PDB file of C-alpha atoms in Angstrom:
ATOM      1  CA  UNK A   1       7.146  -1.618 -25.951  1.00 67.00           C
ATOM      2  CA  UNK A   2       3.708  -3.159 -26.627  1.00 69.00           C
ATOM      3  CA  UNK A   3       4.934  -6.774 -26.284  1.00 73.00           C
ATOM      4  CA  UNK A   4       6.542  -5.863 -22.968  1.00 69.00           C
ATOM      5  CA  UNK A   5       3.305  -4.299 -21.683  1.00 73.00           C
ATOM      6  CA  UNK A   6       1.252  -7.309 -22.781  1.00 77.00           C
ATOM      7  CA  UNK A   7       3.722  -9.634 -21.083  1.00 77.00           C
ATOM      8  CA  UNK A   8       3.536  -7.670 -17.826  1.00 74.00           C
ATOM      9  CA  UNK A   9      -0.256  -7.544 -18.053  1.00 77.00           C
ATOM     10  CA  UNK A  10      -0.453 -11.317 -18.438  1.00 80.00           C
ATOM     11  CA  UNK A  11       1.870 -11.765 -15.478  1.00 80.00           C
ATOM     12  CA  UNK A  12      -0.236  -9.377 -13.386  1.00 79.00           C
ATOM     13  CA  UNK A  13      -3.425 -11.326 -14.172  1.00 81.00           C
ATOM     14  CA  UNK A  14      -1.701 -14.598 -13.289  1.00 85.00           C
ATOM     15  CA  UNK A  15      -0.526 -13.162  -9.958  1.00 83.00           C
ATOM     16  CA  UNK A  16      -4.033 -11.864  -9.214  1.00 82.00           C
ATOM     17  CA  UNK A  17      -5.558 -15.287  -9.890  1.00 83.00           C
ATOM     18  CA  UNK A  18      -2.916 -17.014  -7.731  1.00 86.00           C
ATOM     19  CA  UNK A  19      -3.398 -14.599  -4.836  1.00 82.00           C
ATOM     20  CA  UNK A  20      -7.168 -15.022  -4.926  1.00 82.00           C
ATOM     21  CA  UNK A  21      -6.888 -18.819  -4.819  1.00 84.00           C
ATOM     22  CA  UNK A  22      -4.266 -18.886  -2.053  1.00 80.00           C
ATOM     23  CA  UNK A  23      -6.153 -16.404   0.129  1.00 76.00           C
ATOM     24  CA  UNK A  24      -9.398 -18.337  -0.342  1.00 78.00           C
ATOM     25  CA  UNK A  25      -7.691 -21.643   0.467  1.00 77.00           C
ATOM     26  CA  UNK A  26      -5.826 -20.414   3.556  1.00 68.00           C
ATOM     27  CA  UNK A  27      -8.994 -19.107   5.168  1.00 67.00           C
ATOM     28  CA  UNK A  28     -10.605 -22.522   4.876  1.00 68.00           C
ATOM     29  CA  UNK A  29      -7.505 -24.530   5.735  1.00 66.00           C
ATOM     30  CA  UNK A  30      -7.061 -22.539   8.967  1.00 61.00           C
ATOM     31  CA  UNK A  31     -10.075 -24.262  10.513  1.00 65.00           C
ATOM     32  CA  UNK A  32     -13.766 -24.987  10.179  1.00 67.00           C
ATOM     33  CA  UNK A  33     -15.499 -21.669   9.351  1.00 70.00           C
ATOM     34  CA  UNK A  34     -18.883 -23.081  10.392  1.00 71.00           C
ATOM     35  CA  UNK A  35     -17.557 -23.925  13.866  1.00 70.00           C
ATOM     36  CA  UNK A  36     -15.992 -20.473  14.172  1.00 65.00           C
ATOM     37  CA  UNK A  37     -19.289 -18.810  13.251  1.00 67.00           C
ATOM     38  CA  UNK A  38     -21.377 -20.994  15.525  1.00 67.00           C
ATOM     39  CA  UNK A  39     -19.260 -20.323  18.614  1.00 67.00           C
ATOM     40  CA  UNK A  40     -17.933 -22.529  21.370  1.00 66.00           C
ATOM     41  CA  UNK A  41     -21.335 -23.364  22.876  1.00 69.00           C
ATOM     42  CA  UNK A  42     -22.946 -24.549  19.626  1.00 71.00           C
ATOM     43  CA  UNK A  43     -23.946 -28.159  19.213  1.00 74.00           C
ATOM     44  CA  UNK A  44     -22.887 -30.426  16.385  1.00 72.00           C
ATOM     45  CA  UNK A  45     -26.309 -30.063  14.760  1.00 75.00           C
ATOM     46  CA  UNK A  46     -26.027 -26.262  14.806  1.00 73.00           C
ATOM     47  CA  UNK A  47     -22.581 -26.391  13.232  1.00 75.00           C
ATOM     48  CA  UNK A  48     -23.796 -28.784  10.543  1.00 78.00           C
ATOM     49  CA  UNK A  49     -26.779 -26.543   9.796  1.00 80.00           C
ATOM     50  CA  UNK A  50     -24.481 -23.529   9.364  1.00 74.00           C
ATOM     51  CA  UNK A  51     -22.155 -25.581   7.198  1.00 75.00           C
ATOM     52  CA  UNK A  52     -25.024 -26.454   4.887  1.00 76.00           C
ATOM     53  CA  UNK A  53     -26.524 -22.936   4.992  1.00 74.00           C
ATOM     54  CA  UNK A  54     -23.342 -21.248   3.781  1.00 72.00           C
ATOM     55  CA  UNK A  55     -22.308 -24.052   1.446  1.00 74.00           C
ATOM     56  CA  UNK A  56     -19.217 -25.086   3.406  1.00 73.00           C
ATOM     57  CA  UNK A  57     -20.087 -28.742   2.844  1.00 73.00           C
ATOM     58  CA  UNK A  58     -19.347 -28.454  -0.875  1.00 76.00           C
ATOM     59  CA  UNK A  59     -15.884 -29.192  -2.366  1.00 78.00           C
ATOM     60  CA  UNK A  60     -13.485 -26.290  -1.868  1.00 77.00           C
ATOM     61  CA  UNK A  61     -12.820 -25.878  -5.613  1.00 82.00           C
ATOM     62  CA  UNK A  62     -16.550 -25.557  -6.252  1.00 83.00           C
ATOM     63  CA  UNK A  63     -16.821 -22.928  -3.524  1.00 81.00           C
ATOM     64  CA  UNK A  64     -13.840 -21.066  -4.948  1.00 83.00           C
ATOM     65  CA  UNK A  65     -15.243 -21.131  -8.471  1.00 84.00           C
ATOM     66  CA  UNK A  66     -18.583 -19.736  -7.338  1.00 84.00           C
ATOM     67  CA  UNK A  67     -16.904 -17.082  -5.198  1.00 82.00           C
ATOM     68  CA  UNK A  68     -14.543 -16.004  -7.982  1.00 83.00           C
ATOM     69  CA  UNK A  69     -17.348 -15.803 -10.547  1.00 86.00           C
ATOM     70  CA  UNK A  70     -19.440 -13.648  -8.236  1.00 83.00           C
ATOM     71  CA  UNK A  71     -16.398 -11.519  -7.305  1.00 83.00           C
ATOM     72  CA  UNK A  72     -15.713 -10.765 -10.972  1.00 82.00           C
ATOM     73  CA  UNK A  73     -19.225  -9.327 -11.116  1.00 83.00           C
ATOM     74  CA  UNK A  74     -18.603  -7.191  -8.027  1.00 82.00           C
ATOM     75  CA  UNK A  75     -20.619  -9.439  -5.694  1.00 83.00           C
ATOM     76  CA  UNK A  76     -18.614 -10.590  -2.660  1.00 82.00           C
ATOM     77  CA  UNK A  77     -21.583 -11.943  -0.765  1.00 80.00           C
ATOM     78  CA  UNK A  78     -23.022 -10.736   2.527  1.00 81.00           C
ATOM     79  CA  UNK A  79     -21.046  -9.949   5.653  1.00 84.00           C
ATOM     80  CA  UNK A  80     -21.612 -12.495   8.422  1.00 78.00           C
ATOM     81  CA  UNK A  81     -21.251  -9.857  11.135  1.00 81.00           C
ATOM     82  CA  UNK A  82     -22.514  -6.574   9.642  1.00 83.00           C
ATOM     83  CA  UNK A  83     -25.355  -8.253   7.668  1.00 82.00           C
ATOM     84  CA  UNK A  84     -24.689  -5.964   4.700  1.00 86.00           C
ATOM     85  CA  UNK A  85     -23.435  -6.637   1.171  1.00 88.00           C
ATOM     86  CA  UNK A  86     -19.638  -6.791   1.339  1.00 87.00           C
ATOM     87  CA  UNK A  87     -19.250  -4.594  -1.751  1.00 88.00           C
ATOM     88  CA  UNK A  88     -21.374  -1.880  -0.120  1.00 89.00           C
ATOM     89  CA  UNK A  89     -19.492  -2.213   3.156  1.00 89.00           C
ATOM     90  CA  UNK A  90     -16.088  -1.868   1.492  1.00 88.00           C
ATOM     91  CA  UNK A  91     -17.262   0.925  -0.809  1.00 87.00           C
ATOM     92  CA  UNK A  92     -18.306   3.013   2.187  1.00 87.00           C
ATOM     93  CA  UNK A  93     -14.897   2.567   3.855  1.00 88.00           C
ATOM     94  CA  UNK A  94     -12.523   2.622   0.879  1.00 87.00           C
ATOM     95  CA  UNK A  95     -12.549   6.395   0.377  1.00 87.00           C
ATOM     96  CA  UNK A  96     -10.861   6.955   3.765  1.00 88.00           C
ATOM     97  CA  UNK A  97      -8.088   4.487   2.895  1.00 87.00           C
ATOM     98  CA  UNK A  98      -7.571   6.011  -0.557  1.00 87.00           C
ATOM     99  CA  UNK A  99      -7.306   9.534   0.861  1.00 88.00           C
ATOM    100  CA  UNK A 100      -4.839   8.335   3.475  1.00 88.00           C
ATOM    101  CA  UNK A 101      -2.746   6.476   0.885  1.00 86.00           C
ATOM    102  CA  UNK A 102      -2.570   9.429  -1.533  1.00 88.00           C
ATOM    103  CA  UNK A 103      -1.684  11.840   1.267  1.00 90.00           C
ATOM    104  CA  UNK A 104       0.922   9.433   2.639  1.00 89.00           C
ATOM    105  CA  UNK A 105       2.774   8.892  -0.643  1.00 88.00           C
ATOM    106  CA  UNK A 106       2.607  12.635  -1.407  1.00 90.00           C
ATOM    107  CA  UNK A 107       4.156  13.447   1.967  1.00 91.00           C
ATOM    108  CA  UNK A 108       6.836  10.794   1.440  1.00 88.00           C
ATOM    109  CA  UNK A 109       7.793  12.107  -2.014  1.00 88.00           C
ATOM    110  CA  UNK A 110       7.788  15.780  -1.023  1.00 90.00           C
ATOM    111  CA  UNK A 111      10.038  14.992   1.937  1.00 88.00           C
ATOM    112  CA  UNK A 112      12.279  12.155   0.759  1.00 87.00           C
ATOM    113  CA  UNK A 113      13.160  13.360  -2.764  1.00 87.00           C
ATOM    114  CA  UNK A 114      14.509  16.797  -1.705  1.00 87.00           C
ATOM    115  CA  UNK A 115      16.430  15.211   1.181  1.00 87.00           C
ATOM    116  CA  UNK A 116      17.895  12.601  -1.168  1.00 84.00           C
ATOM    117  CA  UNK A 117      18.923  15.249  -3.694  1.00 84.00           C
ATOM    118  CA  UNK A 118      20.575  17.473  -1.083  1.00 84.00           C
ATOM    119  CA  UNK A 119      22.309  14.465   0.488  1.00 84.00           C
ATOM    120  CA  UNK A 120      23.740  13.538  -2.922  1.00 82.00           C
ATOM    121  CA  UNK A 121      24.898  17.083  -3.634  1.00 81.00           C
ATOM    122  CA  UNK A 122      26.567  17.352  -0.211  1.00 79.00           C
ATOM    123  CA  UNK A 123      27.807  13.833   0.612  1.00 78.00           C
ATOM    124  CA  UNK A 124      29.076  13.274   4.154  1.00 79.00           C
ATOM    125  CA  UNK A 125      27.569  16.585   5.255  1.00 81.00           C
ATOM    126  CA  UNK A 126      25.212  17.181   8.180  1.00 83.00           C
ATOM    127  CA  UNK A 127      22.189  16.888   5.870  1.00 80.00           C
ATOM    128  CA  UNK A 128      23.547  13.625   4.476  1.00 80.00           C
ATOM    129  CA  UNK A 129      23.948  12.283   8.014  1.00 84.00           C
ATOM    130  CA  UNK A 130      20.460  13.503   8.893  1.00 82.00           C
ATOM    131  CA  UNK A 131      19.012  11.748   5.851  1.00 79.00           C
ATOM    132  CA  UNK A 132      20.824   8.558   6.824  1.00 80.00           C
ATOM    133  CA  UNK A 133      19.509   8.822  10.381  1.00 82.00           C
ATOM    134  CA  UNK A 134      15.931   9.337   9.183  1.00 77.00           C
ATOM    135  CA  UNK A 135      16.310   6.412   6.815  1.00 76.00           C
ATOM    136  CA  UNK A 136      17.500   4.041   9.535  1.00 78.00           C
ATOM    137  CA  UNK A 137      14.926   5.297  12.050  1.00 78.00           C
ATOM    138  CA  UNK A 138      12.111   4.938   9.534  1.00 73.00           C
ATOM    139  CA  UNK A 139      13.006   1.307   8.874  1.00 73.00           C
ATOM    140  CA  UNK A 140      13.447   0.439  12.556  1.00 78.00           C
ATOM    141  CA  UNK A 141      10.505   2.286  14.089  1.00 81.00           C
ATOM    142  CA  UNK A 142       7.171   0.373  14.204  1.00 82.00           C
ATOM    143  CA  UNK A 143       4.278   2.339  12.719  1.00 82.00           C
ATOM    144  CA  UNK A 144       1.968   1.749  15.684  1.00 83.00           C
ATOM    145  CA  UNK A 145       4.616   3.023  18.151  1.00 86.00           C
ATOM    146  CA  UNK A 146       5.318   6.142  16.075  1.00 87.00           C
ATOM    147  CA  UNK A 147       1.588   6.805  15.835  1.00 87.00           C
ATOM    148  CA  UNK A 148       1.100   6.478  19.587  1.00 89.00           C
ATOM    149  CA  UNK A 149       3.993   8.895  20.219  1.00 89.00           C
ATOM    150  CA  UNK A 150       2.399  11.486  17.918  1.00 89.00           C
ATOM    151  CA  UNK A 151      -0.967  11.048  19.619  1.00 90.00           C
ATOM    152  CA  UNK A 152       0.523  11.518  23.094  1.00 91.00           C
ATOM    153  CA  UNK A 153       2.612  14.559  22.142  1.00 90.00           C
ATOM    154  CA  UNK A 154       0.529  16.461  19.570  1.00 90.00           C
ATOM    155  CA  UNK A 155      -2.939  15.139  20.331  1.00 87.00           C
ATOM    156  CA  UNK A 156      -3.014  14.960  24.140  1.00 87.00           C
ATOM    157  CA  UNK A 157      -0.212  17.018  25.689  1.00 88.00           C
ATOM    158  CA  UNK A 158      -0.107  19.904  23.186  1.00 87.00           C
ATOM    159  CA  UNK A 159      -3.649  19.536  21.874  1.00 85.00           C
ATOM    160  CA  UNK A 160      -2.701  20.743  18.389  1.00 88.00           C
ATOM    161  CA  UNK A 161      -4.282  17.901  16.432  1.00 87.00           C
ATOM    162  CA  UNK A 162      -7.258  15.590  16.999  1.00 87.00           C
ATOM    163  CA  UNK A 163      -6.020  12.166  18.128  1.00 85.00           C
ATOM    164  CA  UNK A 164      -8.639  10.090  16.293  1.00 82.00           C
ATOM    165  CA  UNK A 165     -11.482  10.242  13.800  1.00 78.00           C
ATOM    166  CA  UNK A 166     -11.756  11.319  10.161  1.00 78.00           C
ATOM    167  CA  UNK A 167     -14.296  14.156  10.079  1.00 79.00           C
ATOM    168  CA  UNK A 168     -11.906  16.973   9.018  1.00 83.00           C
ATOM    169  CA  UNK A 169      -8.613  17.318   7.145  1.00 84.00           C
ATOM    170  CA  UNK A 170      -6.801  17.876  10.452  1.00 87.00           C
ATOM    171  CA  UNK A 171      -7.619  14.294  11.459  1.00 86.00           C
ATOM    172  CA  UNK A 172      -5.471  13.038   8.558  1.00 88.00           C
ATOM    173  CA  UNK A 173      -2.288  14.958   9.422  1.00 89.00           C
ATOM    174  CA  UNK A 174      -0.789  12.521  11.942  1.00 91.00           C
ATOM    175  CA  UNK A 175      -1.878   9.361  10.076  1.00 91.00           C
ATOM    176  CA  UNK A 176      -0.372  10.813   6.897  1.00 90.00           C
ATOM    177  CA  UNK A 177       2.950  11.439   8.626  1.00 90.00           C
ATOM    178  CA  UNK A 178       3.042   7.925  10.101  1.00 89.00           C
ATOM    179  CA  UNK A 179       2.111   6.194   6.838  1.00 87.00           C
ATOM    180  CA  UNK A 180       4.350   8.410   4.701  1.00 87.00           C
ATOM    181  CA  UNK A 181       7.310   8.021   7.024  1.00 85.00           C
ATOM    182  CA  UNK A 182       7.209   4.285   6.365  1.00 81.00           C
ATOM    183  CA  UNK A 183       7.883   4.896   2.636  1.00 82.00           C
ATOM    184  CA  UNK A 184      10.405   7.712   3.082  1.00 85.00           C
ATOM    185  CA  UNK A 185      13.608   5.692   3.759  1.00 84.00           C
ATOM    186  CA  UNK A 186      13.504   3.626   0.556  1.00 84.00           C
ATOM    187  CA  UNK A 187      12.640   6.644  -1.611  1.00 86.00           C
ATOM    188  CA  UNK A 188      15.326   8.766   0.036  1.00 86.00           C
ATOM    189  CA  UNK A 189      18.053   6.154  -0.371  1.00 84.00           C
ATOM    190  CA  UNK A 190      17.134   5.467  -3.991  1.00 85.00           C
ATOM    191  CA  UNK A 191      17.080   9.189  -4.819  1.00 84.00           C
ATOM    192  CA  UNK A 192      20.469   9.727  -3.196  1.00 84.00           C
ATOM    193  CA  UNK A 193      22.048   6.719  -4.917  1.00 83.00           C
ATOM    194  CA  UNK A 194      20.595   7.677  -8.299  1.00 81.00           C
ATOM    195  CA  UNK A 195      21.753  11.282  -8.019  1.00 80.00           C
ATOM    196  CA  UNK A 196      25.277  10.244  -6.985  1.00 79.00           C
ATOM    197  CA  UNK A 197      25.517   7.917  -9.978  1.00 80.00           C
ATOM    198  CA  UNK A 198      24.171  10.479 -12.429  1.00 76.00           C
ATOM    199  CA  UNK A 199      26.286  13.354 -11.092  1.00 73.00           C
ATOM    200  CA  UNK A 200      29.438  11.307 -11.729  1.00 74.00           C
ATOM    201  CA  UNK A 201      28.465  10.462 -15.320  1.00 74.00           C
ATOM    202  CA  UNK A 202      30.185  11.849 -18.411  1.00 70.00           C
ATOM    203  CA  UNK A 203      27.263  13.864 -19.786  1.00 67.00           C
ATOM    204  CA  UNK A 204      26.955  15.806 -16.521  1.00 68.00           C
ATOM    205  CA  UNK A 205      30.641  16.747 -16.713  1.00 68.00           C
ATOM    206  CA  UNK A 206      30.109  17.725 -20.354  1.00 72.00           C
ATOM    207  CA  UNK A 207      27.139  19.928 -19.461  1.00 68.00           C
ATOM    208  CA  UNK A 208      29.174  21.686 -16.801  1.00 67.00           C
ATOM    209  CA  UNK A 209      32.090  22.100 -19.203  1.00 72.00           C
ATOM    210  CA  UNK A 210      29.753  23.816 -21.685  1.00 66.00           C
ATOM    211  CA  UNK A 211      28.869  26.384 -19.044  1.00 68.00           C
ATOM    212  CA  UNK A 212      25.433  25.132 -18.011  1.00 67.00           C
ATOM    213  CA  UNK A 213      24.245  26.526 -14.699  1.00 66.00           C
ATOM    214  CA  UNK A 214      24.292  24.306 -11.640  1.00 65.00           C
ATOM    215  CA  UNK A 215      20.530  24.471 -11.286  1.00 65.00           C
ATOM    216  CA  UNK A 216      20.037  23.426 -14.915  1.00 67.00           C
ATOM    217  CA  UNK A 217      22.507  20.586 -14.506  1.00 69.00           C
ATOM    218  CA  UNK A 218      20.860  19.327 -11.322  1.00 70.00           C
ATOM    219  CA  UNK A 219      17.198  19.553 -12.259  1.00 67.00           C
ATOM    220  CA  UNK A 220      17.104  19.207 -16.040  1.00 65.00           C
ATOM    221  CA  UNK A 221      19.846  16.631 -16.556  1.00 64.00           C
ATOM    222  CA  UNK A 222      20.585  14.855 -13.277  1.00 71.00           C
ATOM    223  CA  UNK A 223      17.255  14.682 -11.447  1.00 70.00           C
ATOM    224  CA  UNK A 224      15.257  13.854 -14.585  1.00 70.00           C
ATOM    225  CA  UNK A 225      17.299  10.688 -15.088  1.00 72.00           C
ATOM    226  CA  UNK A 226      17.678   9.780 -11.420  1.00 75.00           C
ATOM    227  CA  UNK A 227      13.947  10.092 -10.738  1.00 75.00           C
ATOM    228  CA  UNK A 228      12.919   7.239 -13.091  1.00 74.00           C
ATOM    229  CA  UNK A 229      13.441   4.385 -10.589  1.00 78.00           C
ATOM    230  CA  UNK A 230      11.992   6.577  -7.833  1.00 82.00           C
ATOM    231  CA  UNK A 231       8.699   6.874  -9.718  1.00 78.00           C
ATOM    232  CA  UNK A 232       8.531   3.097 -10.062  1.00 76.00           C
ATOM    233  CA  UNK A 233       9.314   2.639  -6.370  1.00 80.00           C
ATOM    234  CA  UNK A 234       6.665   5.211  -5.391  1.00 81.00           C
ATOM    235  CA  UNK A 235       4.005   3.282  -7.309  1.00 76.00           C
ATOM    236  CA  UNK A 236       4.975   0.052  -5.565  1.00 77.00           C
ATOM    237  CA  UNK A 237       5.068   1.805  -2.182  1.00 81.00           C
ATOM    238  CA  UNK A 238       1.561   3.140  -2.841  1.00 80.00           C
ATOM    239  CA  UNK A 239       0.314  -0.414  -3.133  1.00 76.00           C
ATOM    240  CA  UNK A 240       2.136  -1.365   0.061  1.00 75.00           C
ATOM    241  CA  UNK A 241       0.712   1.611   1.918  1.00 79.00           C
ATOM    242  CA  UNK A 242      -2.890   0.900   0.951  1.00 76.00           C
ATOM    243  CA  UNK A 243      -2.517  -2.707   2.040  1.00 71.00           C
ATOM    244  CA  UNK A 244      -0.608  -1.821   5.199  1.00 71.00           C
ATOM    245  CA  UNK A 245      -2.966   0.933   6.332  1.00 80.00           C
ATOM    246  CA  UNK A 246      -4.654  -1.479   8.739  1.00 81.00           C
ATOM    247  CA  UNK A 247      -2.174  -0.618  11.525  1.00 84.00           C
ATOM    248  CA  UNK A 248      -2.379   3.155  11.043  1.00 87.00           C
ATOM    249  CA  UNK A 249      -6.162   3.158  10.764  1.00 86.00           C
ATOM    250  CA  UNK A 250      -6.464   1.045  13.909  1.00 85.00           C
ATOM    251  CA  UNK A 251      -4.185   3.363  15.920  1.00 87.00           C
ATOM    252  CA  UNK A 252      -5.981   6.552  14.840  1.00 88.00           C
ATOM    253  CA  UNK A 253      -9.498   5.018  14.720  1.00 83.00           C
ATOM    254  CA  UNK A 254      -9.938   5.845  11.054  1.00 86.00           C
ATOM    255  CA  UNK A 255     -12.853   3.759   9.852  1.00 85.00           C
ATOM    256  CA  UNK A 256     -11.416   2.874   6.476  1.00 85.00           C
ATOM    257  CA  UNK A 257     -10.899  -0.406   4.653  1.00 86.00           C
ATOM    258  CA  UNK A 258      -7.857  -1.233   6.791  1.00 84.00           C
ATOM    259  CA  UNK A 259      -9.813  -0.867  10.027  1.00 86.00           C
ATOM    260  CA  UNK A 260     -12.597  -2.926   8.459  1.00 88.00           C
ATOM    261  CA  UNK A 261     -10.067  -5.689   7.782  1.00 85.00           C
ATOM    262  CA  UNK A 262      -9.095  -5.739  11.465  1.00 85.00           C
ATOM    263  CA  UNK A 263     -12.748  -5.846  12.547  1.00 85.00           C
ATOM    264  CA  UNK A 264     -13.540  -8.657  10.103  1.00 85.00           C
ATOM    265  CA  UNK A 265     -10.585 -10.790  11.161  1.00 81.00           C
ATOM    266  CA  UNK A 266     -11.474 -10.367  14.850  1.00 80.00           C
ATOM    267  CA  UNK A 267     -15.078 -11.413  14.179  1.00 80.00           C
ATOM    268  CA  UNK A 268     -14.446 -14.278  11.717  1.00 76.00           C
ATOM    269  CA  UNK A 269     -16.259 -12.414   8.949  1.00 81.00           C
ATOM    270  CA  UNK A 270     -14.931 -14.598   6.100  1.00 80.00           C
ATOM    271  CA  UNK A 271     -16.612 -12.927   3.078  1.00 82.00           C
ATOM    272  CA  UNK A 272     -15.321  -9.505   4.100  1.00 86.00           C
ATOM    273  CA  UNK A 273     -11.807 -10.796   4.828  1.00 85.00           C
ATOM    274  CA  UNK A 274     -11.638 -12.602   1.481  1.00 83.00           C
ATOM    275  CA  UNK A 275     -12.825  -9.524  -0.417  1.00 86.00           C
ATOM    276  CA  UNK A 276     -10.374  -7.207   1.362  1.00 86.00           C
ATOM    277  CA  UNK A 277      -7.431  -9.539   0.728  1.00 84.00           C
ATOM    278  CA  UNK A 278      -8.333  -9.609  -2.959  1.00 84.00           C
ATOM    279  CA  UNK A 279      -8.826  -5.839  -3.191  1.00 85.00           C
ATOM    280  CA  UNK A 280      -5.613  -4.959  -1.339  1.00 83.00           C
ATOM    281  CA  UNK A 281      -3.692  -7.472  -3.467  1.00 82.00           C
ATOM    282  CA  UNK A 282      -5.172  -5.952  -6.623  1.00 82.00           C
ATOM    283  CA  UNK A 283      -4.075  -2.499  -5.478  1.00 81.00           C
ATOM    284  CA  UNK A 284      -0.501  -3.739  -5.182  1.00 79.00           C
ATOM    285  CA  UNK A 285      -0.649  -5.604  -8.512  1.00 80.00           C
ATOM    286  CA  UNK A 286      -2.157  -2.640 -10.376  1.00 81.00           C
ATOM    287  CA  UNK A 287       0.325  -0.107  -9.014  1.00 78.00           C
ATOM    288  CA  UNK A 288       3.232  -2.470  -9.740  1.00 78.00           C
ATOM    289  CA  UNK A 289       1.972  -2.920 -13.304  1.00 77.00           C
ATOM    290  CA  UNK A 290       1.619   0.851 -13.745  1.00 77.00           C
ATOM    291  CA  UNK A 291       5.148   1.302 -12.409  1.00 73.00           C
ATOM    292  CA  UNK A 292       6.473  -1.186 -14.986  1.00 72.00           C
ATOM    293  CA  UNK A 293       4.604   0.576 -17.810  1.00 74.00           C
ATOM    294  CA  UNK A 294       5.795   4.016 -16.702  1.00 71.00           C
ATOM    295  CA  UNK A 295       9.359   2.777 -16.350  1.00 68.00           C
ATOM    296  CA  UNK A 296       9.211   1.312 -19.864  1.00 68.00           C
ATOM    297  CA  UNK A 297       7.774   4.551 -21.249  1.00 68.00           C
ATOM    298  CA  UNK A 298      10.497   6.648 -19.623  1.00 61.00           C
ATOM    299  CA  UNK A 299      13.261   4.329 -20.889  1.00 61.00           C
ATOM    300  CA  UNK A 300      14.272   5.429 -24.429  1.00 57.00           C
ATOM    301  CA  UNK A 301      15.416   1.891 -25.272  1.00 57.00           C
ATOM    302  CA  UNK A 302      11.974   0.474 -24.466  1.00 55.00           C
ATOM    303  CA  UNK A 303      10.129   3.176 -26.391  1.00 53.00           C
ATOM    304  CA  UNK A 304      12.113   2.451 -29.531  1.00 54.00           C
ATOM    305  CA  UNK A 305      11.445  -1.309 -29.377  1.00 55.00           C
TER     306      UNK A 305
END
């Protein structure tokens, strides 16, 4: 198991390095950052002065090396727009995104796993059809549209929930539903498929033949084996949700890291955009690595190797 973990760790570090270089390069290849900062009315001398001030006149590899070395020490530079250290700016916003991500994946698991189990126990039933409908709707429905519908119905017409902000736990209910609903279809389908495969296996028939109760068969034998790939998928979905929270945070005016990414992109704040791309990518890489390690630990064949 240790060689496998070391191999996955090396691959994760390689992916992190590649993502950091590509994101840094794309931001500079998309145009002249000095011209974007100076504005349309700036003269050539002003643009050249900004280029020299921020070091844009140096070779790109030199700029990347300096940026990466500082980033490894937790220094992402100063925001062009907010005039604050980027690390401080992101640190103040990241807690909102983390709370939203944890609540979203918790809602998705608590909803999708039971629906997947029941759909597998009663195939072709009304619940199975309902699970299939929710799965298709979750994949087809844009997050921003679903969020706006919830705001109109529950925030404006009924007045049950606050439509925006993050001051109380009630402000996170609708964003949690929207973000968690995005992860529900994949988890539900994987749970259903895993349970159907396990329930048709020989050891389940043997357990029933020995007189084991249906609850013991379902939860101790079937679900414990079917849930292994679901745990791995949930970890990957957590990374996706943290990186994709920009849409949900923008709709509900949650001032987290996702909303900060939208603000920084709109205002050409390159240091903040670069740092957020790296941090969101690292979230996905870390959760994927943890999923691989957990999957290896749960697999008896990997533990014995």
